[in-house]
PDB file of C-alpha atoms in Angstrom:
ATOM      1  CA  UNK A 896      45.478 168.224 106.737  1.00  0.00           C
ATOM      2  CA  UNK A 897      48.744 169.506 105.335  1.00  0.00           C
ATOM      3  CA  UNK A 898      48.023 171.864 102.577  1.00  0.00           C
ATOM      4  CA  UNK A 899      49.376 175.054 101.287  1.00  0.00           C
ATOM      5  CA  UNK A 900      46.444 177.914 101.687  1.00  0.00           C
ATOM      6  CA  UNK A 901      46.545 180.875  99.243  1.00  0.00           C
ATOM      7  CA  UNK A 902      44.029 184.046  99.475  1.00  0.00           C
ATOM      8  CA  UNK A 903      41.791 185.149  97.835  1.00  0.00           C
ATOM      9  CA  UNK A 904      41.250 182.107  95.223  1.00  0.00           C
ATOM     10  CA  UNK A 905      39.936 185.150  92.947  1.00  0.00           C
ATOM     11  CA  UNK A 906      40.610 188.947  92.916  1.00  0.00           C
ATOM     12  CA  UNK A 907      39.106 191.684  89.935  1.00  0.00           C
ATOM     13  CA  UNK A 908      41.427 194.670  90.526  1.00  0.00           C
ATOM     14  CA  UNK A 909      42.344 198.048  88.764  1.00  0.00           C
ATOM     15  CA  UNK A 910      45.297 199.204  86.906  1.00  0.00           C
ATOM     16  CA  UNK A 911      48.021 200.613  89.864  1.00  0.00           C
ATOM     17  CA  UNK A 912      46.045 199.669  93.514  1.00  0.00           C
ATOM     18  CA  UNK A 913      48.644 197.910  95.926  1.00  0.00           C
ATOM     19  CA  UNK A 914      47.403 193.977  96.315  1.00  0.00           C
ATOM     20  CA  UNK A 915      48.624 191.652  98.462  1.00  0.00           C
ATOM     21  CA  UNK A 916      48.328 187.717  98.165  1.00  0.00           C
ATOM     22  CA  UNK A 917      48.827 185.590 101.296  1.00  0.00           C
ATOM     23  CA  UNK A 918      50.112 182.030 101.310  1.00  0.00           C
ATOM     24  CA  UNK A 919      50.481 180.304 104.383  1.00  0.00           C
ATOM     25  CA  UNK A 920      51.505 176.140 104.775  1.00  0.00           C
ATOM     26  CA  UNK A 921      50.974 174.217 107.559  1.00  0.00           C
ATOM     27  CA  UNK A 922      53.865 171.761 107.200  1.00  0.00           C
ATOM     28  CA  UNK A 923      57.110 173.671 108.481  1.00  0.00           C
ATOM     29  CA  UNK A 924      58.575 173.651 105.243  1.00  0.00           C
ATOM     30  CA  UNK A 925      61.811 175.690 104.823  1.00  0.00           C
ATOM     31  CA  UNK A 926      61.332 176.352 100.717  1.00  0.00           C
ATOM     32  CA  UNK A 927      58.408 178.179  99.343  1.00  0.00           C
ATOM     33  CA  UNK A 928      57.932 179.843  95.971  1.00  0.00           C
ATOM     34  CA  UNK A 929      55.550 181.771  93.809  1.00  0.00           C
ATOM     35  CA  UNK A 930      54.811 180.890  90.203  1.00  0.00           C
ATOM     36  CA  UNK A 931      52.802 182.260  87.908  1.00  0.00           C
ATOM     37  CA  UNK A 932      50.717 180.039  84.781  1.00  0.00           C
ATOM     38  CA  UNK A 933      49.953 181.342  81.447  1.00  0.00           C
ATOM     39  CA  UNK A 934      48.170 179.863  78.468  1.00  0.00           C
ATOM     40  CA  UNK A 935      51.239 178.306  76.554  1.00  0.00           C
ATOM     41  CA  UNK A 936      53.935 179.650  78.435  1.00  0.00           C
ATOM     42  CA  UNK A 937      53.372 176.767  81.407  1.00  0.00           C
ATOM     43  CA  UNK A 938      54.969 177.661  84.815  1.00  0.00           C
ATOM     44  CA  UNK A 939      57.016 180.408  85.839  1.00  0.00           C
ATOM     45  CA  UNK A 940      59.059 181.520  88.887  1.00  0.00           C
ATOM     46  CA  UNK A 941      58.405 184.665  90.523  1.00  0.00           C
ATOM     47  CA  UNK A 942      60.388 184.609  93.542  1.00  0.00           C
ATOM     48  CA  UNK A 943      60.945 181.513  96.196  1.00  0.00           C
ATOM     49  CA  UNK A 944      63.310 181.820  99.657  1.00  0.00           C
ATOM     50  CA  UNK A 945      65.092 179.021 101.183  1.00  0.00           C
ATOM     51  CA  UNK A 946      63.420 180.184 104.992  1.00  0.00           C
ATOM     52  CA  UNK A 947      63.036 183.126 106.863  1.00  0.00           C
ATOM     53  CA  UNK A 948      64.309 186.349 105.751  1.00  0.00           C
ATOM     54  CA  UNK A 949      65.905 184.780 102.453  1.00  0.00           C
ATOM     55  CA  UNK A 950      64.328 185.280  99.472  1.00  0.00           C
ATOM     56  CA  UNK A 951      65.508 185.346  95.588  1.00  0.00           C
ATOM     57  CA  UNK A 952      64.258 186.522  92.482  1.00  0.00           C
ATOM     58  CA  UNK A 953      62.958 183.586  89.752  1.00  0.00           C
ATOM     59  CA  UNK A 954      62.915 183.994  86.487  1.00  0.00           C
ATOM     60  CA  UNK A 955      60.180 186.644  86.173  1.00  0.00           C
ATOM     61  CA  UNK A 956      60.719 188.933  89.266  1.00  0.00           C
ATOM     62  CA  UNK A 957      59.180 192.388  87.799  1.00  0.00           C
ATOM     63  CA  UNK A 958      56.326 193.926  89.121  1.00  0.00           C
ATOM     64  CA  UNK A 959      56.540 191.363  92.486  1.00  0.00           C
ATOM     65  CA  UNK A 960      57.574 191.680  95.769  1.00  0.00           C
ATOM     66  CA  UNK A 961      58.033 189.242  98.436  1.00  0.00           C
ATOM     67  CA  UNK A 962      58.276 188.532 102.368  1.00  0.00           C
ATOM     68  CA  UNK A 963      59.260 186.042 104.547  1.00  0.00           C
ATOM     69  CA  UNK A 964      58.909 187.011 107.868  1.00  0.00           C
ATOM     70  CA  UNK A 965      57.483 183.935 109.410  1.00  0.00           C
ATOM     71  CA  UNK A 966      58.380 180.091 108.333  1.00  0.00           C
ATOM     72  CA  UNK A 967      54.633 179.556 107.166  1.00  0.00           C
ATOM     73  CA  UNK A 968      53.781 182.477 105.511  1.00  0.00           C
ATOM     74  CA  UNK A 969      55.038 183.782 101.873  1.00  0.00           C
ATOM     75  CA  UNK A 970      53.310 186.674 100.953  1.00  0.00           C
ATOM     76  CA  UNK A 971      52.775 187.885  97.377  1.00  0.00           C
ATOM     77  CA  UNK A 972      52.782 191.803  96.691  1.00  0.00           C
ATOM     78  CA  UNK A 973      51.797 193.445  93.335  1.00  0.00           C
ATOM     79  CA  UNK A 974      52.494 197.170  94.488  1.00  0.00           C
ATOM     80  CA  UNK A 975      51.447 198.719  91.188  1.00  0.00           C
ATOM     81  CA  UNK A 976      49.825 196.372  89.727  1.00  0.00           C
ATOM     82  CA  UNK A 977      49.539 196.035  85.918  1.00  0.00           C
ATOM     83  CA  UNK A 978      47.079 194.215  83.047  1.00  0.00           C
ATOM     84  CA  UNK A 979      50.066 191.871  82.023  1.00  0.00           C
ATOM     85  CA  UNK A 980      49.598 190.537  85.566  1.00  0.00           C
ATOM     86  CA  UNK A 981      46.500 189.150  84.435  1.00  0.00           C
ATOM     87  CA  UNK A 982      47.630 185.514  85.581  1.00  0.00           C
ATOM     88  CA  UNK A 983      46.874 182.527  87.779  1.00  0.00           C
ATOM     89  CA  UNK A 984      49.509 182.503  90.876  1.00  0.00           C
ATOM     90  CA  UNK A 985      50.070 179.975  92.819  1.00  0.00           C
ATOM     91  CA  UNK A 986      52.302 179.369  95.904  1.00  0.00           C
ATOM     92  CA  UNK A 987      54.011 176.020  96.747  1.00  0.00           C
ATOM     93  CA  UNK A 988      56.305 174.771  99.527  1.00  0.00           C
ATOM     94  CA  UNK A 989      58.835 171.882 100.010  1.00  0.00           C
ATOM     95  CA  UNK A 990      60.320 170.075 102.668  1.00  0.00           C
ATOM     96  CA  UNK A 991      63.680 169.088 101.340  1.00  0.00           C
ATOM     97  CA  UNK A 992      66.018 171.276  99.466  1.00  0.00           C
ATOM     98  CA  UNK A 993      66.518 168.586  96.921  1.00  0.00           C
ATOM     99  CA  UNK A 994      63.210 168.134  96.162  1.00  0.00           C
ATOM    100  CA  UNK A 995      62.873 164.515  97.014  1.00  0.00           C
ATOM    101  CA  UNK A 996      59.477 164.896  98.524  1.00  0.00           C
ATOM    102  CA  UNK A 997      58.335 167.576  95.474  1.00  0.00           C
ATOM    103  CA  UNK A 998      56.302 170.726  95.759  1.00  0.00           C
ATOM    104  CA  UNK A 999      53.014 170.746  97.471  1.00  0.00           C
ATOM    105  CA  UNK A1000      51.183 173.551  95.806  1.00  0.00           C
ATOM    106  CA  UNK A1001      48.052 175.990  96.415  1.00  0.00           C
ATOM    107  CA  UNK A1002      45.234 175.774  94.588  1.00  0.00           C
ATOM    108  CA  UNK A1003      46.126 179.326  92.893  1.00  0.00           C
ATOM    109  CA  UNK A1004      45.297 182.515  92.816  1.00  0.00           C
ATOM    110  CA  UNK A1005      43.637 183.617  89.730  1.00  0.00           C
ATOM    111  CA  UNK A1006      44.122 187.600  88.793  1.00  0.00           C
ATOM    112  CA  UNK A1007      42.417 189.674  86.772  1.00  0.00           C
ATOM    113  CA  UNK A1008      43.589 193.248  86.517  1.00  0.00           C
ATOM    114  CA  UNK A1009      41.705 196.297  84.430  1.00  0.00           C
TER     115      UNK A1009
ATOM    116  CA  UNK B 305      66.037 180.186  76.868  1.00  0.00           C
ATOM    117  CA  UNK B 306      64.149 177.447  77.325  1.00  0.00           C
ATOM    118  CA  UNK B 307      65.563 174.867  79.695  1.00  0.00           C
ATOM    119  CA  UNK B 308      62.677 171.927  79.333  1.00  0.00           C
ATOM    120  CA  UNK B 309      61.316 171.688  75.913  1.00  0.00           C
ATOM    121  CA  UNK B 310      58.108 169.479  76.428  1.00  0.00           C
ATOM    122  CA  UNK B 311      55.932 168.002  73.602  1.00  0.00           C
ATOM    123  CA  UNK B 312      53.205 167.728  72.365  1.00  0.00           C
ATOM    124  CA  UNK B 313      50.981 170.936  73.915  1.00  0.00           C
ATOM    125  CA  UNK B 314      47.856 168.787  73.805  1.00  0.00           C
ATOM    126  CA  UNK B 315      47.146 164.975  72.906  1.00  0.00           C
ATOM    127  CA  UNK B 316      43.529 163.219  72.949  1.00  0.00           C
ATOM    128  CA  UNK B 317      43.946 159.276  72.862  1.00  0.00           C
ATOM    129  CA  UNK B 318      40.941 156.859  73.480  1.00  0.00           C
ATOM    130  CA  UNK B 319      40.414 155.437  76.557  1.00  0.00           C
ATOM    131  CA  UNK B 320      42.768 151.803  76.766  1.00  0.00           C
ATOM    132  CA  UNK B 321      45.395 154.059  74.672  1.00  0.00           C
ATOM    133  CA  UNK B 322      49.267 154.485  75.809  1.00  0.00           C
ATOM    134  CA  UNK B 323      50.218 158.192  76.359  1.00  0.00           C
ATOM    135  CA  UNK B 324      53.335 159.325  75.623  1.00  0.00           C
ATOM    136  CA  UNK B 325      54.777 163.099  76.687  1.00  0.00           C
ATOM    137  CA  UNK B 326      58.153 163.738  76.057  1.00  0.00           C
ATOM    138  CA  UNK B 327      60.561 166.351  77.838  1.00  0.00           C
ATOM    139  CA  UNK B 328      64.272 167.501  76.789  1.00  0.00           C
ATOM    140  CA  UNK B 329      66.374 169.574  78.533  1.00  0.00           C
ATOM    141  CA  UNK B 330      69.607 171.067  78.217  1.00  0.00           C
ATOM    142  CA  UNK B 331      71.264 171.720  81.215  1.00  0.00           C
ATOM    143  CA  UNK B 332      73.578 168.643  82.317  1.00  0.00           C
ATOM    144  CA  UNK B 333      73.574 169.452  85.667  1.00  0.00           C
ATOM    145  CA  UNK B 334      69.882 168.738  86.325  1.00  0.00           C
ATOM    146  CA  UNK B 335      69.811 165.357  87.718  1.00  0.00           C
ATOM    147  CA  UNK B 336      66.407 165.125  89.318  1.00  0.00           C
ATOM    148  CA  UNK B 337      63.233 165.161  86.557  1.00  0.00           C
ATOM    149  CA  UNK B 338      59.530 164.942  88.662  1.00  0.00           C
ATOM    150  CA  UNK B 339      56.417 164.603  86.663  1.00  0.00           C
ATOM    151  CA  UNK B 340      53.382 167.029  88.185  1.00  0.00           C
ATOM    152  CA  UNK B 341      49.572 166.277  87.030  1.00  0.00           C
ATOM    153  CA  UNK B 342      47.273 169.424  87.283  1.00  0.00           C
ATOM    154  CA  UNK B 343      43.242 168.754  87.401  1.00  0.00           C
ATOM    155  CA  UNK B 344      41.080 171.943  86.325  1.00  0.00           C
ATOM    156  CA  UNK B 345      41.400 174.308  89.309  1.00  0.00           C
ATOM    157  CA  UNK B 346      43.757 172.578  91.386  1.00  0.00           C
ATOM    158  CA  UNK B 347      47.489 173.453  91.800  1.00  0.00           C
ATOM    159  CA  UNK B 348      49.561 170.511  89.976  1.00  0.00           C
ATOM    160  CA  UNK B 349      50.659 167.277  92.542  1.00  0.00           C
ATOM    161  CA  UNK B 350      53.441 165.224  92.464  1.00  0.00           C
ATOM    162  CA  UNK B 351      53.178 162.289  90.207  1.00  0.00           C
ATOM    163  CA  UNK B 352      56.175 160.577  89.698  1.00  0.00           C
ATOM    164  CA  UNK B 353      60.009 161.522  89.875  1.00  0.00           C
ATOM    165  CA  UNK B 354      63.227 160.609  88.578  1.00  0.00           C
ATOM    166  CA  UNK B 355      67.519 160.608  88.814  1.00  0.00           C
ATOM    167  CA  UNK B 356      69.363 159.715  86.248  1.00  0.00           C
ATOM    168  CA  UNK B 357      70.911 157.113  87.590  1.00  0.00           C
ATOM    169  CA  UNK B 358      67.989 154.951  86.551  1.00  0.00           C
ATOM    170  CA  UNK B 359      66.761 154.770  82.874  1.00  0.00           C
ATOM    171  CA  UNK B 360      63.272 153.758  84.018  1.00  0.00           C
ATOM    172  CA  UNK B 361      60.723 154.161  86.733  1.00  0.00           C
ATOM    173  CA  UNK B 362      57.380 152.470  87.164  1.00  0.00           C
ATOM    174  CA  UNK B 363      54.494 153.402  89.620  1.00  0.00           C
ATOM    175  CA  UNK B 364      51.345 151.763  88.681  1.00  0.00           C
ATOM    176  CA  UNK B 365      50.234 153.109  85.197  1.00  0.00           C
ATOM    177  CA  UNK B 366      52.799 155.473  85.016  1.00  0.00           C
ATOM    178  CA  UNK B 367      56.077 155.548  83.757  1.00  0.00           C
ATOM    179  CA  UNK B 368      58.683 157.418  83.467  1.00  0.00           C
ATOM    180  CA  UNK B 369      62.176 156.412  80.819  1.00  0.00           C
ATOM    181  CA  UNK B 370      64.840 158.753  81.150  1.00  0.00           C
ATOM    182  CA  UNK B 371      67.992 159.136  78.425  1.00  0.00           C
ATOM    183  CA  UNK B 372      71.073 160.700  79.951  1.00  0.00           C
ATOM    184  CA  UNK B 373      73.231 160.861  76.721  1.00  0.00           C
ATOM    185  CA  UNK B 374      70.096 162.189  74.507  1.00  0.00           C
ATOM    186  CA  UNK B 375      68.932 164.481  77.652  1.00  0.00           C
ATOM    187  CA  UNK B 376      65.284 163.005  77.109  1.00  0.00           C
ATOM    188  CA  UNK B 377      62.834 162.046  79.391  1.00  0.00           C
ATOM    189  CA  UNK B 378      59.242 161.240  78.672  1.00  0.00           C
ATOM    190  CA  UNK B 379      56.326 159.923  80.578  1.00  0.00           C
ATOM    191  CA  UNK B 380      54.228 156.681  79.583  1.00  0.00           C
ATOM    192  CA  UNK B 381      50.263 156.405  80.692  1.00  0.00           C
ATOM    193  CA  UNK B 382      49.492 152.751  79.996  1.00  0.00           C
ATOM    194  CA  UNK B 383      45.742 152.148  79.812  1.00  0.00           C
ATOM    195  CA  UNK B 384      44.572 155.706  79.504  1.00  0.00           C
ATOM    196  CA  UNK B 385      41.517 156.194  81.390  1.00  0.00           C
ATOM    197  CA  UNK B 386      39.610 159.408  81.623  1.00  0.00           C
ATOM    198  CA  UNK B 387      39.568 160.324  84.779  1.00  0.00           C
ATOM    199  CA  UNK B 388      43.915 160.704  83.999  1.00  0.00           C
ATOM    200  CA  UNK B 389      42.608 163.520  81.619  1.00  0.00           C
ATOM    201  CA  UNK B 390      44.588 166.435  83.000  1.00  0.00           C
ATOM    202  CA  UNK B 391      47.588 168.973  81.886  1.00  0.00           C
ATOM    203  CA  UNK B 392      50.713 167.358  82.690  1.00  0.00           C
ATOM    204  CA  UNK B 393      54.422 169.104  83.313  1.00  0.00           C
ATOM    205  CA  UNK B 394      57.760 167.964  83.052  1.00  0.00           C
ATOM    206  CA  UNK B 395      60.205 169.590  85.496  1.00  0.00           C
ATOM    207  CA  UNK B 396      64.021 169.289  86.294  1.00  0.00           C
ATOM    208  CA  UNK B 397      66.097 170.570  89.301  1.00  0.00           C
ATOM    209  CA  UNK B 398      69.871 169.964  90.047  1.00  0.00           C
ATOM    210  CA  UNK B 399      71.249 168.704  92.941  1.00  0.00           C
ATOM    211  CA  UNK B 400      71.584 171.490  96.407  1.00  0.00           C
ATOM    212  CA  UNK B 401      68.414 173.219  94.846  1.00  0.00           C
ATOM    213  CA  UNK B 402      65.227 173.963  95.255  1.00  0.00           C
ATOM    214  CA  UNK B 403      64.314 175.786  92.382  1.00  0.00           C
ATOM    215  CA  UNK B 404      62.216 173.581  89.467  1.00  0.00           C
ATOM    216  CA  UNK B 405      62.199 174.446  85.712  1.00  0.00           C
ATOM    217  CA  UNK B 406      58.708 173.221  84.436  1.00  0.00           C
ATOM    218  CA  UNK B 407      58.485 172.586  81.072  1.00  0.00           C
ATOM    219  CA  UNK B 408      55.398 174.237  79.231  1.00  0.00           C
ATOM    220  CA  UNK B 409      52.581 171.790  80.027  1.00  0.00           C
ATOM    221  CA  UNK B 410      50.606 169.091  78.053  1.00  0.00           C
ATOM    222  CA  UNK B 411      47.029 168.957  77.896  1.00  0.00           C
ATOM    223  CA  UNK B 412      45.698 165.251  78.008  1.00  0.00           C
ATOM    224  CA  UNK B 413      42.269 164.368  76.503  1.00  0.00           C
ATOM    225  CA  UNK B 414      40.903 161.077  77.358  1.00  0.00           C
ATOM    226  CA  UNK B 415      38.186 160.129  75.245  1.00  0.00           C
ATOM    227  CA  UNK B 416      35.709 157.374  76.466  1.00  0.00           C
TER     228      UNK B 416
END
């Protein structure tokens, strides 16, 4: 089944301990990205790379790191992490650079942090 | 600032009922406008797409009318049935891009 796979599906953490989110997709898509969701603020972009070893900053980059060392996996990293991280994450791919055939996203990542 | 402007943030309509979500944007470069459909827990899908070379697009219940010289777009849910109750997001990309600017979301409420 082609899907996009992102771990854990729920994480409880403290205020400054190194996480990492994985994301891996199964359908050799070049584009993946990293959005975050918050009550009233809808979808936002963290980061996203065109394919291996190129990655960009979205439109809320702080805090985040990415990785792209392998076509199928995109990596999330919250190095310190903080409580306006609280969020639900999720990772999507895409075929196309134009987006004809869309996004196929994760079912999120949802992130609490104390 | 706010590329897509979406409205309303939530809408109930009775089951039968026309939906109606509209979506303006400002950058006149976008030229493709998808339409994603998020279920509680689930990452949003695909649900219908659009390039302005077109004012209208039709997949089953759905449609989507798009207005190049207003920069509108809006989605229409004909026969509103509960099971469509969802959030729903407008989005817009231009061409040579991956990147998608989602509007803020709209909560759907289908009553029975």
């Amino acid at each position: 089944e082609a899907q996009v796979t992102q771990n854990p599906r729920y994480l409880i953490t403290v205020t400054g301990k190194k996480l990492t989110v994985t994301c891996s997709q199964n359908m050799n898509h070049e584009y993946m990205s990293w959005y975050r969701q918050d009550p009233g603020l809808g979808l936002r972009q963290i980061y996203y790379s065109m394919n291996v070893e190129v990655t960009d900053k979205g439109d809320v980059p702080e805090g985040y790191k990415v990785s792209r060392k392998e076509k199928r996996n995109f990596p999330l990293i919250l190095e310190s992490p903080s409580p306006n991280q609280t969020s639900l994450y999720f990772c999507a791919s895409s075929l196309s650079r134009d987006n004809v055939y869309g996004y196929t996203f994760g079912s999120g990542t949802r992130l609490t942090v104390v | 600032q706010q590329q897509v402007k979406q409205s309303p943030q939530s809408l109930i309509v009775q089951k039968g009922g026309i939906s109606i979500i509209n979506c303006a944007y400002e950058n006149t470069a976008f030229d493709y406008f998808p339409w994603y459909q998020q279920f509680p827990g689930k990452g949003p899908a695909l649900l219908i797409a659009i390039r302005p070379d077109v004012s209208e697009k039709k997949e089953g219940r759905f449609t989507i009318s798009f207005n190049k010289s207003a920069k509108q777009f809006s989605l229409h849910i004909m026969d509103s049935q509960p099971g469509d109750s969802a959030t729903y997001f407008c989005a817009a990309s231009r061409e040579g891009y991956s990147t998608l600017t989602f509007g803020k979301g709209t909560m759907l409420l289908v009553s029975p």
